[in-house]
Coordinates of C-alpha atoms in Angstrom, one line a residue:
Chain A
X57 CA 183.8 101.7 134.8
X58 CA 180.2 101.3 137.3
X59 CA 179.0 98.3 137.2
X60 CA 176.6 98.9 140.0
X61 CA 174.7 101.9 140.8
X62 CA 171.8 102.6 143.7
X63 CA 170.1 105.9 143.2
X64 CA 168.1 106.9 146.9
X65 CA 166.7 102.9 146.8
X66 CA 163.9 102.6 149.9
X67 CA 162.8 98.5 150.6
X68 CA 159.8 98.2 152.5
X69 CA 158.7 94.7 154.0
X70 CA 155.1 94.7 155.0
X71 CA 154.0 92.0 156.8
X72 CA 150.4 92.2 158.0
X73 CA 149.8 96.2 159.7
X74 CA 153.3 95.4 160.4
X75 CA 156.1 97.9 158.6
X76 CA 159.5 97.2 158.1
X77 CA 161.8 99.9 156.6
X78 CA 165.4 97.9 156.0
X79 CA 166.1 100.2 153.4
X80 CA 165.7 103.7 154.0
X81 CA 167.1 106.0 150.8
X82 CA 170.5 104.2 149.9
X83 CA 172.5 105.7 147.3
X84 CA 175.7 103.8 145.8
X85 CA 177.9 103.6 143.2
X86 CA 180.2 100.6 142.6
X87 CA 183.1 100.3 140.0
X88 CA 184.2 97.6 137.9
X89 CA 187.1 94.7 139.6
X90 CA 186.5 96.2 143.4
X91 CA 186.5 94.4 146.6
X92 CA 183.6 95.8 148.6
X93 CA 182.4 95.0 151.8
X94 CA 179.2 95.8 153.1
X95 CA 178.9 95.7 156.7
X96 CA 177.0 96.8 159.2
X97 CA 175.0 95.0 162.0
X98 CA 172.2 92.1 161.9
X99 CA 169.0 93.6 160.4
X100 CA 171.0 96.8 158.9
X101 CA 170.1 96.0 155.5
X102 CA 173.3 94.4 154.3
X103 CA 171.6 91.4 152.3
X104 CA 168.5 93.5 151.7
X105 CA 171.0 95.9 149.5
X106 CA 172.6 92.4 147.7
X107 CA 169.6 90.8 146.8
X108 CA 168.2 94.5 145.7
X109 CA 171.9 94.7 143.8
X110 CA 171.0 90.6 142.9
X111 CA 168.0 91.8 140.9
X112 CA 166.0 89.2 143.6
X113 CA 164.0 91.8 145.0
X114 CA 162.5 95.0 143.9
X115 CA 162.9 97.9 145.9
X116 CA 159.6 99.8 146.9
X117 CA 161.2 102.8 145.7
X118 CA 164.7 104.1 144.0
X119 CA 166.6 102.6 141.4
X120 CA 169.2 100.1 140.2
X121 CA 171.0 100.1 137.7
X122 CA 173.7 96.7 136.2
X123 CA 176.2 97.9 133.9
X124 CA 174.5 100.9 132.6
X125 CA 171.1 99.6 132.6
X126 CA 167.8 100.1 135.2
X127 CA 166.6 97.1 136.6
X128 CA 164.1 98.3 139.1
X129 CA 161.1 97.3 137.5
X130 CA 162.3 93.9 134.8
X131 CA 160.3 91.6 134.6
X132 CA 160.6 87.9 136.8
X133 CA 161.5 86.4 133.6
X134 CA 163.7 89.5 132.6
X135 CA 165.2 89.8 135.9
X136 CA 167.2 86.1 135.5
X137 CA 168.3 87.3 132.1
X138 CA 169.9 89.3 134.0
X139 CA 171.7 87.4 136.7
X140 CA 172.0 84.8 134.1
X141 CA 174.1 87.5 132.6
X142 CA 175.9 89.6 134.3
X143 CA 176.2 88.4 138.4
X144 CA 177.3 85.4 140.1
X145 CA 176.1 84.5 143.2
X146 CA 177.5 82.8 146.3
X147 CA 175.8 82.8 149.8
X148 CA 175.7 81.8 153.1
X149 CA 174.5 78.1 153.4
X150 CA 176.6 76.2 150.7
X151 CA 173.8 77.1 147.7
X152 CA 174.9 73.8 145.7
X153 CA 171.9 70.6 144.4
X154 CA 173.2 68.6 145.9
X155 CA 172.4 65.9 143.4
X156 CA 174.7 67.2 141.0
X157 CA 178.2 66.9 141.0
X158 CA 181.2 70.1 142.0
X159 CA 181.5 70.1 138.0
X160 CA 177.6 70.1 137.2
X161 CA 176.8 72.5 140.1
X162 CA 179.6 74.9 137.9
X163 CA 178.0 73.7 134.3
X164 CA 174.9 74.2 135.7
X165 CA 174.9 78.2 135.1
X166 CA 176.2 77.9 131.4
X167 CA 174.0 75.1 130.2
X168 CA 171.3 78.0 130.9
X169 CA 172.7 80.0 129.4
X170 CA 172.8 77.8 126.1
X171 CA 177.3 77.8 125.9
X172 CA 178.2 74.2 124.3
X173 CA 180.0 71.2 125.3
X174 CA 183.4 71.9 124.4
X175 CA 182.8 75.5 125.9
X176 CA 181.4 74.4 129.1
X177 CA 183.8 71.8 129.8
X178 CA 186.6 73.9 128.9
X179 CA 185.0 76.9 131.0
X180 CA 184.6 74.7 134.0
X181 CA 187.9 72.4 134.4
X182 CA 189.1 75.9 134.3
X183 CA 187.2 77.4 137.2
X184 CA 187.7 74.3 139.1
X185 CA 191.3 74.6 138.6
X186 CA 191.3 78.3 139.4
X187 CA 189.7 77.8 142.5
X188 CA 192.1 74.3 143.2
X189 CA 189.1 71.9 143.5
X190 CA 189.7 69.4 140.4
X191 CA 190.2 66.5 141.9
X192 CA 186.4 66.8 143.6
X193 CA 184.8 67.8 140.2
X194 CA 182.9 64.3 140.3
X195 CA 181.8 64.5 143.7
X196 CA 179.0 65.7 144.9
X197 CA 178.5 68.7 147.8
X198 CA 177.7 66.1 150.3
X199 CA 181.9 64.1 150.1
X200 CA 183.1 67.4 149.8
X201 CA 183.7 69.6 153.1
X202 CA 182.2 73.5 153.8
X203 CA 185.3 75.0 152.5
X204 CA 185.1 72.9 149.3
X205 CA 181.4 73.6 148.4
X206 CA 181.9 77.1 148.5
X207 CA 185.0 77.0 146.6
X208 CA 182.5 75.2 144.2
X209 CA 180.4 78.4 144.6
X210 CA 182.4 81.1 143.7
X211 CA 183.4 78.9 140.7
X212 CA 180.0 78.4 139.8
X213 CA 179.5 82.0 140.2
X214 CA 182.5 83.0 137.8
X215 CA 181.3 80.6 135.1
X216 CA 179.3 82.9 132.5
X217 CA 182.3 85.9 133.5
X218 CA 179.8 88.1 135.5
X219 CA 180.5 91.6 135.9
X220 CA 179.8 90.8 139.9
X221 CA 179.8 88.5 142.4
X222 CA 178.1 88.8 145.3
X223 CA 178.3 86.6 148.4
X224 CA 176.2 87.0 151.5
X225 CA 178.0 86.4 154.0
X226 CA 180.4 83.7 152.3
X227 CA 182.4 82.5 155.8
X228 CA 179.7 82.5 158.0
X229 CA 179.2 78.8 158.3
X230 CA 182.6 78.2 158.3
X231 CA 185.8 77.4 160.1
X232 CA 188.7 80.0 160.4
X233 CA 190.5 78.0 158.1
X234 CA 188.2 76.9 155.2
X235 CA 186.7 80.5 155.6
X236 CA 190.4 82.6 154.9
X237 CA 190.3 80.4 152.1
X238 CA 187.7 81.1 150.3
X239 CA 188.5 85.0 151.4
X240 CA 191.8 84.3 149.6
X241 CA 190.7 82.0 146.5
X242 CA 188.0 85.5 145.8
X243 CA 190.7 88.1 146.5
X244 CA 193.0 86.1 143.9
X245 CA 190.0 85.7 141.3
X246 CA 189.6 89.5 141.7
X247 CA 192.4 90.6 141.3
X248 CA 193.5 87.8 138.5
X249 CA 190.0 88.3 135.9
X250 CA 189.4 91.4 137.3
X251 CA 185.4 91.0 138.2
X252 CA 184.1 93.1 140.7
X253 CA 182.9 91.5 144.1
X254 CA 181.0 92.9 147.1
X255 CA 180.1 90.5 149.6
X256 CA 178.1 91.3 153.2
X257 CA 179.5 90.2 156.3
X258 CA 180.2 90.8 160.0
X259 CA 183.1 89.6 160.9
X260 CA 186.2 91.6 161.4
X261 CA 188.5 88.0 159.7
X262 CA 187.0 88.7 156.0
X263 CA 186.2 93.0 156.8
X264 CA 190.4 93.1 156.3
X265 CA 190.0 91.1 152.7
X266 CA 187.8 94.2 152.0
X267 CA 189.6 97.0 149.8
X268 CA 186.3 99.0 150.5
X269 CA 184.2 98.9 153.7
X270 CA 180.8 100.5 153.4
X271 CA 179.0 100.3 156.2
X272 CA 175.3 100.1 157.4
X273 CA 172.7 100.8 159.5
X274 CA 168.8 100.9 159.9
X275 CA 168.8 100.9 157.0
X276 CA 171.4 104.0 155.8
X277 CA 175.3 103.6 154.2
X278 CA 176.6 105.1 157.3
X279 CA 180.2 105.3 156.1
X280 CA 181.2 105.1 152.7
X281 CA 184.9 103.9 152.0
X282 CA 185.7 104.6 148.6
X283 CA 188.8 101.8 146.9
X284 CA 191.0 102.4 149.8
X285 CA 193.9 100.1 148.7
X286 CA 195.0 97.8 145.7
X287 CA 195.9 94.2 146.9
Chain B
X44 CA 167.1 68.0 127.8
X45 CA 168.9 65.7 128.8
X46 CA 170.9 67.4 131.2
X47 CA 166.6 69.0 132.5
X48 CA 165.9 65.0 131.7
X49 CA 169.1 63.9 134.0
X50 CA 168.2 66.1 137.0
X51 CA 164.9 65.1 136.8
X52 CA 165.9 61.4 137.3
X53 CA 168.8 62.5 140.0
X54 CA 165.8 64.3 142.0
X55 CA 163.8 61.1 141.7
X56 CA 166.7 58.9 142.9
X57 CA 166.9 60.7 146.0
X58 CA 163.4 59.5 148.0
X59 CA 163.5 56.3 145.5
X60 CA 160.9 54.8 147.8
X61 CA 158.5 57.1 148.2
X62 CA 158.8 57.8 144.3
X63 CA 159.0 54.0 143.5
X64 CA 156.0 53.9 145.3
X65 CA 154.0 57.4 143.5
X66 CA 154.8 55.3 140.1
X67 CA 153.4 51.8 141.3
X68 CA 150.0 54.2 142.2
X69 CA 150.6 55.0 138.3
X70 CA 151.1 51.8 137.3
X71 CA 148.2 49.8 139.4
X72 CA 145.6 52.4 138.5
X73 CA 146.6 51.2 134.3
X74 CA 146.6 47.6 135.3
X75 CA 143.4 48.0 137.0
X76 CA 142.6 50.1 133.3
X77 CA 144.5 47.1 131.4
X78 CA 142.0 44.3 132.6
X79 CA 138.9 46.3 133.2
X80 CA 139.3 46.7 128.8
X81 CA 140.7 43.3 128.2
X82 CA 137.8 42.0 129.8
X83 CA 134.9 44.6 128.4
X84 CA 136.6 43.9 125.2
X85 CA 136.7 40.0 125.3
X86 CA 133.0 39.7 127.2
X87 CA 131.7 42.1 124.2
X88 CA 134.1 40.6 121.4
X89 CA 133.0 37.2 122.5
X90 CA 129.3 37.6 122.6
X91 CA 129.1 39.7 119.1
X92 CA 131.4 36.4 117.9
X93 CA 129.2 33.6 119.6
X94 CA 125.9 36.0 118.3
X95 CA 126.7 35.2 115.0
X96 CA 127.8 31.9 115.0
X97 CA 125.6 30.6 116.5
X98 CA 122.4 32.8 116.1
X99 CA 122.3 35.6 113.6
X100 CA 125.1 34.9 111.2
X101 CA 126.8 37.8 109.5
X102 CA 123.5 37.8 107.4
X103 CA 120.3 36.6 106.8
X104 CA 118.0 36.4 104.4
X105 CA 114.0 36.2 105.5
X106 CA 110.6 36.8 104.0
X107 CA 109.5 40.5 104.1
X108 CA 106.8 39.7 106.6
X109 CA 108.5 37.4 108.3
X110 CA 108.1 38.0 112.0
X111 CA 110.7 37.1 114.0
X112 CA 109.2 37.7 117.5
X113 CA 106.4 35.6 116.6
X114 CA 108.2 32.9 115.3
X115 CA 105.5 32.2 112.1
X116 CA 105.1 29.7 110.9
X117 CA 102.5 30.7 107.7
X118 CA 103.7 30.1 104.4
X119 CA 103.5 33.5 103.6
X120 CA 105.9 34.6 106.1
X121 CA 109.2 32.2 105.1
X122 CA 111.1 31.7 102.8
X123 CA 109.9 28.3 99.6
X124 CA 111.9 26.0 98.2
X125 CA 115.1 27.4 100.8
X126 CA 117.8 24.8 100.3
X127 CA 117.8 26.0 96.2
X128 CA 117.1 29.8 97.2
X129 CA 120.7 29.0 99.6
X130 CA 122.1 27.5 96.8
X131 CA 122.1 30.4 94.8
X132 CA 123.3 32.6 98.1
X133 CA 126.6 30.3 98.7
X134 CA 127.1 31.1 95.1
X135 CA 128.1 34.3 95.1
X136 CA 131.7 34.8 96.3
X137 CA 132.2 35.7 99.2
X138 CA 130.0 33.8 100.8
X139 CA 131.5 31.8 103.1
X140 CA 128.4 29.1 104.2
X141 CA 124.0 29.8 103.2
X142 CA 121.8 27.3 104.7
X143 CA 118.5 27.2 105.6
X144 CA 117.0 27.2 109.4
X145 CA 113.5 27.1 110.5
X146 CA 112.7 28.5 113.8
X147 CA 109.4 27.3 116.4
X148 CA 107.8 27.6 119.8
X149 CA 107.9 24.3 121.7
X150 CA 107.7 23.0 125.1
X151 CA 110.2 20.2 126.0
X152 CA 108.5 17.5 128.9
X153 CA 109.9 14.6 130.6
X154 CA 108.0 12.7 133.1
X155 CA 108.5 15.5 136.3
X156 CA 109.5 18.6 134.0
X157 CA 108.7 20.9 132.1
X158 CA 110.5 24.5 129.9
X159 CA 109.7 26.4 126.9
X160 CA 112.6 25.9 124.3
X161 CA 113.1 27.9 120.9
X162 CA 113.2 24.9 118.8
X163 CA 116.1 25.5 115.6
X164 CA 115.0 23.3 112.5
X165 CA 118.7 22.7 110.7
X166 CA 120.6 20.6 108.2
X167 CA 123.0 18.5 110.1
X168 CA 125.7 19.3 107.0
X169 CA 126.0 22.3 107.0
X170 CA 129.2 23.8 108.4
X171 CA 127.6 26.7 109.3
X172 CA 126.4 23.9 112.9
X173 CA 129.5 23.1 113.1
X174 CA 130.0 25.6 116.9
X175 CA 127.0 23.3 118.1
X176 CA 128.4 19.6 116.6
X177 CA 131.4 19.9 118.2
X178 CA 130.3 21.3 121.4
X179 CA 128.9 17.1 121.5
X180 CA 129.0 16.4 124.9
X181 CA 127.4 13.2 124.9
X182 CA 125.5 11.2 122.3
X183 CA 125.8 12.2 118.9
X184 CA 124.8 14.9 115.9
X185 CA 121.7 15.1 114.2
X186 CA 122.1 13.2 110.7
X187 CA 119.4 14.7 108.2
X188 CA 117.4 12.3 108.2
X189 CA 116.9 11.1 111.7
X190 CA 113.0 11.4 112.8
X191 CA 112.9 11.0 116.0
X192 CA 115.8 12.5 117.5
X193 CA 116.5 15.8 119.2
X194 CA 119.4 17.1 120.1
X195 CA 119.4 20.3 123.3
X196 CA 121.5 22.1 125.4
X197 CA 123.8 21.5 128.4
X198 CA 121.9 23.2 130.3
X199 CA 118.5 22.3 129.6
X200 CA 119.4 18.5 129.7
X201 CA 120.8 19.2 133.0
X202 CA 117.9 21.2 133.8
X203 CA 115.5 18.2 133.0
X204 CA 118.0 16.0 134.5
X205 CA 118.3 14.4 131.1
X206 CA 121.0 12.3 128.8
X207 CA 121.6 11.2 125.8
X208 CA 118.7 8.4 125.0
X209 CA 116.2 10.0 127.1
X210 CA 112.8 10.3 125.7
X211 CA 111.6 13.8 125.8
X212 CA 107.5 14.6 124.5
X213 CA 108.4 18.0 122.2
X214 CA 105.6 20.1 121.7
X215 CA 105.3 22.7 118.7
X216 CA 103.1 25.4 116.8
X217 CA 102.5 25.1 113.7
X218 CA 101.8 26.7 110.7
X219 CA 98.5 25.7 110.8
X220 CA 98.3 27.8 114.6
X221 CA 97.8 24.1 116.4
X222 CA 100.3 22.7 118.2
X223 CA 100.9 18.9 118.3
X224 CA 103.2 17.1 120.2
X225 CA 105.4 14.4 119.6
X226 CA 108.3 12.1 121.4
X227 CA 111.4 11.8 120.6
X228 CA 115.0 10.4 121.5
X229 CA 117.4 12.6 122.8
X230 CA 119.7 12.1 119.8
X231 CA 122.8 14.1 122.2
X232 CA 123.9 17.0 124.1
X233 CA 125.6 19.7 123.0
X234 CA 126.8 22.3 124.4
X235 CA 128.5 26.5 123.7
X236 CA 129.7 27.1 126.6
X237 CA 126.9 29.9 126.6
X238 CA 124.2 29.1 129.4
X239 CA 121.7 31.8 127.6
X240 CA 121.7 29.5 124.6
X241 CA 122.1 26.0 125.2
X242 CA 119.6 26.6 128.7
X243 CA 116.6 27.1 125.7
X244 CA 118.1 25.8 121.9
X245 CA 116.1 22.5 121.0
X246 CA 117.5 20.9 117.2
X247 CA 115.8 18.8 115.1
X248 CA 116.9 18.4 111.3
X249 CA 115.2 20.4 108.8
X250 CA 113.4 18.0 107.4
X251 CA 112.0 17.2 110.4
X252 CA 111.6 20.4 111.5
X253 CA 109.5 21.3 108.6
X254 CA 107.1 18.3 108.6
X255 CA 106.4 18.4 112.8
X256 CA 105.7 21.8 112.0
X257 CA 103.3 21.8 109.4
X258 CA 106.2 24.2 107.5
X259 CA 106.3 21.7 104.5
X260 CA 109.3 23.1 102.1
X261 CA 109.9 26.2 103.9
X262 CA 112.5 28.0 105.9
X263 CA 112.3 31.3 107.9
X264 CA 115.5 32.4 107.1
X265 CA 118.9 31.4 105.1
X266 CA 121.4 31.9 107.1
X267 CA 124.7 33.4 105.7
X268 CA 128.8 33.3 106.9
X269 CA 130.4 35.4 104.7
X270 CA 134.6 35.3 103.9
X271 CA 134.8 38.5 105.1
X272 CA 132.5 40.6 106.8
X273 CA 133.4 44.3 104.3
X274 CA 132.0 42.7 101.4
X275 CA 129.0 42.3 103.3
X276 CA 127.6 45.6 100.9
X277 CA 128.5 43.5 98.0
X278 CA 126.8 40.3 99.3
X279 CA 123.1 42.9 100.4
X280 CA 123.6 44.5 96.3
X281 CA 123.7 41.2 95.0
X282 CA 120.6 39.4 97.0
X283 CA 118.1 42.2 96.1
X284 CA 115.1 41.0 95.5
X285 CA 111.4 41.8 95.8
X286 CA 109.9 39.9 98.6
X287 CA 112.8 39.3 100.7
X288 CA 114.6 41.2 103.4
X289 CA 118.6 41.2 104.2
X290 CA 119.6 41.1 107.5
X291 CA 122.8 42.4 108.8
X292 CA 124.5 40.5 111.5
X293 CA 124.8 44.5 113.3
X294 CA 120.4 44.9 113.0
X295 CA 119.9 41.7 113.6
X296 CA 122.1 42.0 117.3
X297 CA 121.6 45.9 117.8
X298 CA 121.0 45.9 121.4
X299 CA 124.7 44.0 122.0
X300 CA 126.6 46.5 119.2
X301 CA 125.0 49.4 121.1
X302 CA 125.6 48.2 124.5
X303 CA 128.9 47.8 123.8
X304 CA 129.0 51.5 122.3
X305 CA 127.4 52.4 125.7
X306 CA 129.8 50.5 128.0
X307 CA 133.0 51.6 125.7
X308 CA 131.5 55.7 126.5
X309 CA 131.2 54.7 130.3
X310 CA 134.6 53.2 130.3
X311 CA 136.3 56.1 130.0
X312 CA 134.7 58.2 132.7
X313 CA 135.4 55.4 134.5
X314 CA 138.7 55.6 133.6
X315 CA 139.7 58.8 134.3
X316 CA 138.6 58.4 137.7
X317 CA 140.8 55.7 138.5
X318 CA 143.9 58.0 137.2
X319 CA 142.2 60.7 138.7
X320 CA 142.4 59.3 142.3
X321 CA 145.5 57.5 141.5
X322 CA 146.8 60.7 140.3
X323 CA 146.5 62.5 143.6
X324 CA 149.3 61.1 144.8
X325 CA 151.4 62.1 142.3
X326 CA 150.3 65.6 143.0
X327 CA 150.8 64.7 147.0
X328 CA 154.6 63.3 145.8
X329 CA 154.7 66.2 144.1
X330 CA 153.6 69.6 146.3
X331 CA 156.1 67.7 148.8
X332 CA 158.7 67.2 146.2
X333 CA 158.5 71.2 145.6
X334 CA 158.6 72.2 149.4
X335 CA 161.7 70.1 150.3
X336 CA 163.9 71.8 147.9
X337 CA 162.3 75.0 147.8
X338 CA 165.9 76.7 148.2
X339 CA 167.3 74.4 145.6
X340 CA 164.3 75.8 143.3
X341 CA 165.3 79.7 144.7
X342 CA 169.3 78.5 144.1
X343 CA 168.2 77.5 140.1
X344 CA 166.7 81.0 139.8
X345 CA 169.7 83.6 142.1
X346 CA 171.1 81.9 138.7
X347 CA 169.3 82.8 136.3
X348 CA 166.8 79.7 135.5
X349 CA 163.9 81.1 134.5
X350 CA 160.3 79.7 135.7
X351 CA 159.4 78.0 133.3
X352 CA 162.2 76.1 132.8
X353 CA 162.2 74.9 136.5
X354 CA 158.4 74.3 135.5
X355 CA 159.9 71.6 132.3
X356 CA 162.5 69.9 135.1
X357 CA 159.7 69.2 138.0
X358 CA 156.7 68.3 134.6
X359 CA 160.1 65.8 133.5
X360 CA 159.6 64.1 136.8
X361 CA 156.4 63.5 137.1
X362 CA 157.1 62.5 133.2
X363 CA 159.9 60.4 134.7
X364 CA 157.0 58.7 137.4
X365 CA 154.1 58.6 133.9
X366 CA 157.1 56.1 132.4
X367 CA 157.9 53.9 135.0
X368 CA 153.9 53.8 136.1
X369 CA 153.4 53.2 132.6
X370 CA 156.6 49.7 132.6
X371 CA 154.5 48.9 136.1
X372 CA 151.4 49.0 135.0
X373 CA 151.8 46.8 131.8
X374 CA 153.6 44.2 133.9
X375 CA 151.9 44.2 136.3
X376 CA 148.3 44.6 133.7
X377 CA 150.1 42.3 131.3
X378 CA 150.4 39.3 133.8
X379 CA 147.0 39.8 134.9
X380 CA 145.8 40.2 131.6
X381 CA 147.5 37.0 129.9
X382 CA 146.0 34.7 133.0
X383 CA 142.6 35.7 132.2
X384 CA 143.0 35.6 128.5
X385 CA 144.1 31.9 129.0
X386 CA 142.1 31.0 131.9
X387 CA 139.1 33.0 132.1
X388 CA 136.8 34.9 134.2
X389 CA 134.5 32.7 135.6
X390 CA 130.4 34.2 134.7
X391 CA 126.8 33.3 136.3
X392 CA 124.9 34.5 134.0
X393 CA 122.6 32.5 132.7
X394 CA 119.9 34.1 132.6
X395 CA 121.2 37.0 129.4
X396 CA 120.4 35.0 126.7
X397 CA 116.7 35.5 126.9
X398 CA 117.8 38.9 126.7
X399 CA 119.0 38.7 123.8
X400 CA 122.8 38.4 124.3
X401 CA 124.7 35.4 124.7
X402 CA 127.9 35.6 127.2
X403 CA 130.0 32.4 127.3
X404 CA 130.3 31.4 131.1
X405 CA 133.5 32.6 131.3
X406 CA 135.1 35.9 129.6
X407 CA 138.2 35.8 128.6
X408 CA 140.2 38.6 128.5
X409 CA 141.3 40.4 125.3
X410 CA 143.7 43.0 125.1
X411 CA 144.7 45.4 121.9
X412 CA 147.5 47.1 121.2
X413 CA 144.9 49.7 120.3
X414 CA 144.1 50.0 123.7
X415 CA 147.4 49.3 125.2
X416 CA 148.6 52.1 123.9
X417 CA 145.3 54.5 124.5
X418 CA 145.2 53.6 128.1
X419 CA 148.9 54.1 128.6
X420 CA 149.0 57.3 127.3
X421 CA 146.3 58.1 128.6
X422 CA 148.2 57.4 131.8
X423 CA 151.5 59.4 130.7
X424 CA 148.9 62.7 130.5
X425 CA 146.9 62.3 133.7
X426 CA 150.5 62.3 135.5
X427 CA 151.8 64.8 133.5
X428 CA 149.1 67.0 134.0
X429 CA 149.1 65.7 138.2
X430 CA 153.1 67.5 137.7
X431 CA 151.2 70.6 136.6
X432 CA 150.0 72.1 139.5
X433 CA 153.3 71.3 141.7
X434 CA 155.2 72.6 138.4
X435 CA 153.2 75.5 138.2
X436 CA 153.3 76.1 142.2
X437 CA 157.9 75.6 141.9
X438 CA 157.8 78.0 138.9
X439 CA 155.9 81.3 140.0
X440 CA 158.3 81.1 143.5
X441 CA 159.9 84.2 144.2
X442 CA 164.4 83.6 144.4
X443 CA 163.8 85.6 147.8
X444 CA 161.3 84.2 149.2
X445 CA 163.1 81.0 148.6
X446 CA 166.3 80.8 149.1
X447 CA 165.1 82.0 153.4
X448 CA 163.4 78.9 153.8
X449 CA 164.9 76.1 155.4
X450 CA 166.3 73.7 154.0

């Protein structure tokens, strides 16, 4: 089943009188259960493409579909609802709320979705266990390593059973060992839960984990790899 | 909502000192307002109380033709057989006390000084005159049959250099238009704590005042104090009679009542200005907070938090700052008000009595629950209002732009 579909999308940023074409007509389909890497040099359009799929931004032209729904022209609140219910995010920086514990950070999307207390407790415990951080549940981000924080972010991204998790250079700020752990965690969760992962990277050590690699250059897809292997 | 409040509370805890001083700014503003409101209430409440007890009473029964400004002593402008009339008035249930009084203009002269005075003839045995009796500083109070004694106020005695037992010459206008003069002994010196009253009021026994002014068996007014002012209308209805006029304390103290109303109206603007100035601290703190946490706003937005919820978090922070400020304000303001309620605020307004308003030499603060609640609520609302702009700013941030922000 197709969880994300991009149809001839362009994205142009205008700063003053200068126009920058970040994406120049990209079409792409992502099937459920994929573990896909968007690769390419800096400025190739990886992050912009992730942001469009993630409903964080809107295309200049073209259409973006999530679970078959056109999200290209949704209002700000409607996009927030799609992000909350269908998508999960892992960012390059350790995007946790510093005043909340690991538990509370994972709980936040569930709170926003209106889940009950018992439901939340069970789900957060399950997810922290899945990323191996049960014992760190009541630690705040500044009491955890970068790798641990990123695993909490992965757990948070999975909280609401999203269709698709988008990760933007998830290992860029981690050392090799921690980067490896985070990627292995993501891959394991992909295999165990079937949730789709699309991550942007230019790190060859990360690309090796992908079962499908899509290469961008200058705002265009230059290589649209198909699902290559099953774990 | 509890989670949002918890998040807001923790956000304030990031910069404890900054949050404390922001709350303190609102607290200081509230403390100032509590002080202002209590002083105003104390000042006017006391002034009204003084005006009623010392000057006007709750009601006065006068001849319809009596002219207070001219202090008329013509018999046709006065009440005949005042003791009998006062007894009739006193027999009405809600009336606490009714006593005749005779007013005249006069001049007190000593060997070196002289001063214009208002002479009031009173029944020394009446409870209506307790405020003067209780305020005796020197000598003794008047006796009904005292024929050559008078009471003078502390401020007037000081001005004229008089002590109890001294001799003075008193000149008064009489009912036939002449001026008569007689020598009196200062029987006693009273103080009501109100320079404006004590500085120009001289008391004589009613019988002596009537004889001295040739008013004979007449009085200017029947001074009435009620047990319960809520019964004023009932008493007025019972006392209606042709040829008489009844005046309530509000009518007799119009200037005071109107000044109080006007002051209360103006004070609302003053309160808003003070709170508005303090609220700029909240605006500044919260705007700083929005810019410091731009990336976090992006994260919350990315995980699906709607703008309205982001706004709620920032408003909750302002609300918590307001609560903290109110608690600080109540503590600081309460302490200051308690001090001035007990010890008073010295005031040098000796001449105010001449304008018809009486103020004590000290203002005693009087803080009501109603004022406390009203001002606390106003502080809360203004703080929330101050937090609205930063909250809207946060709620309108585009997630993509917010996520790009530097940490």
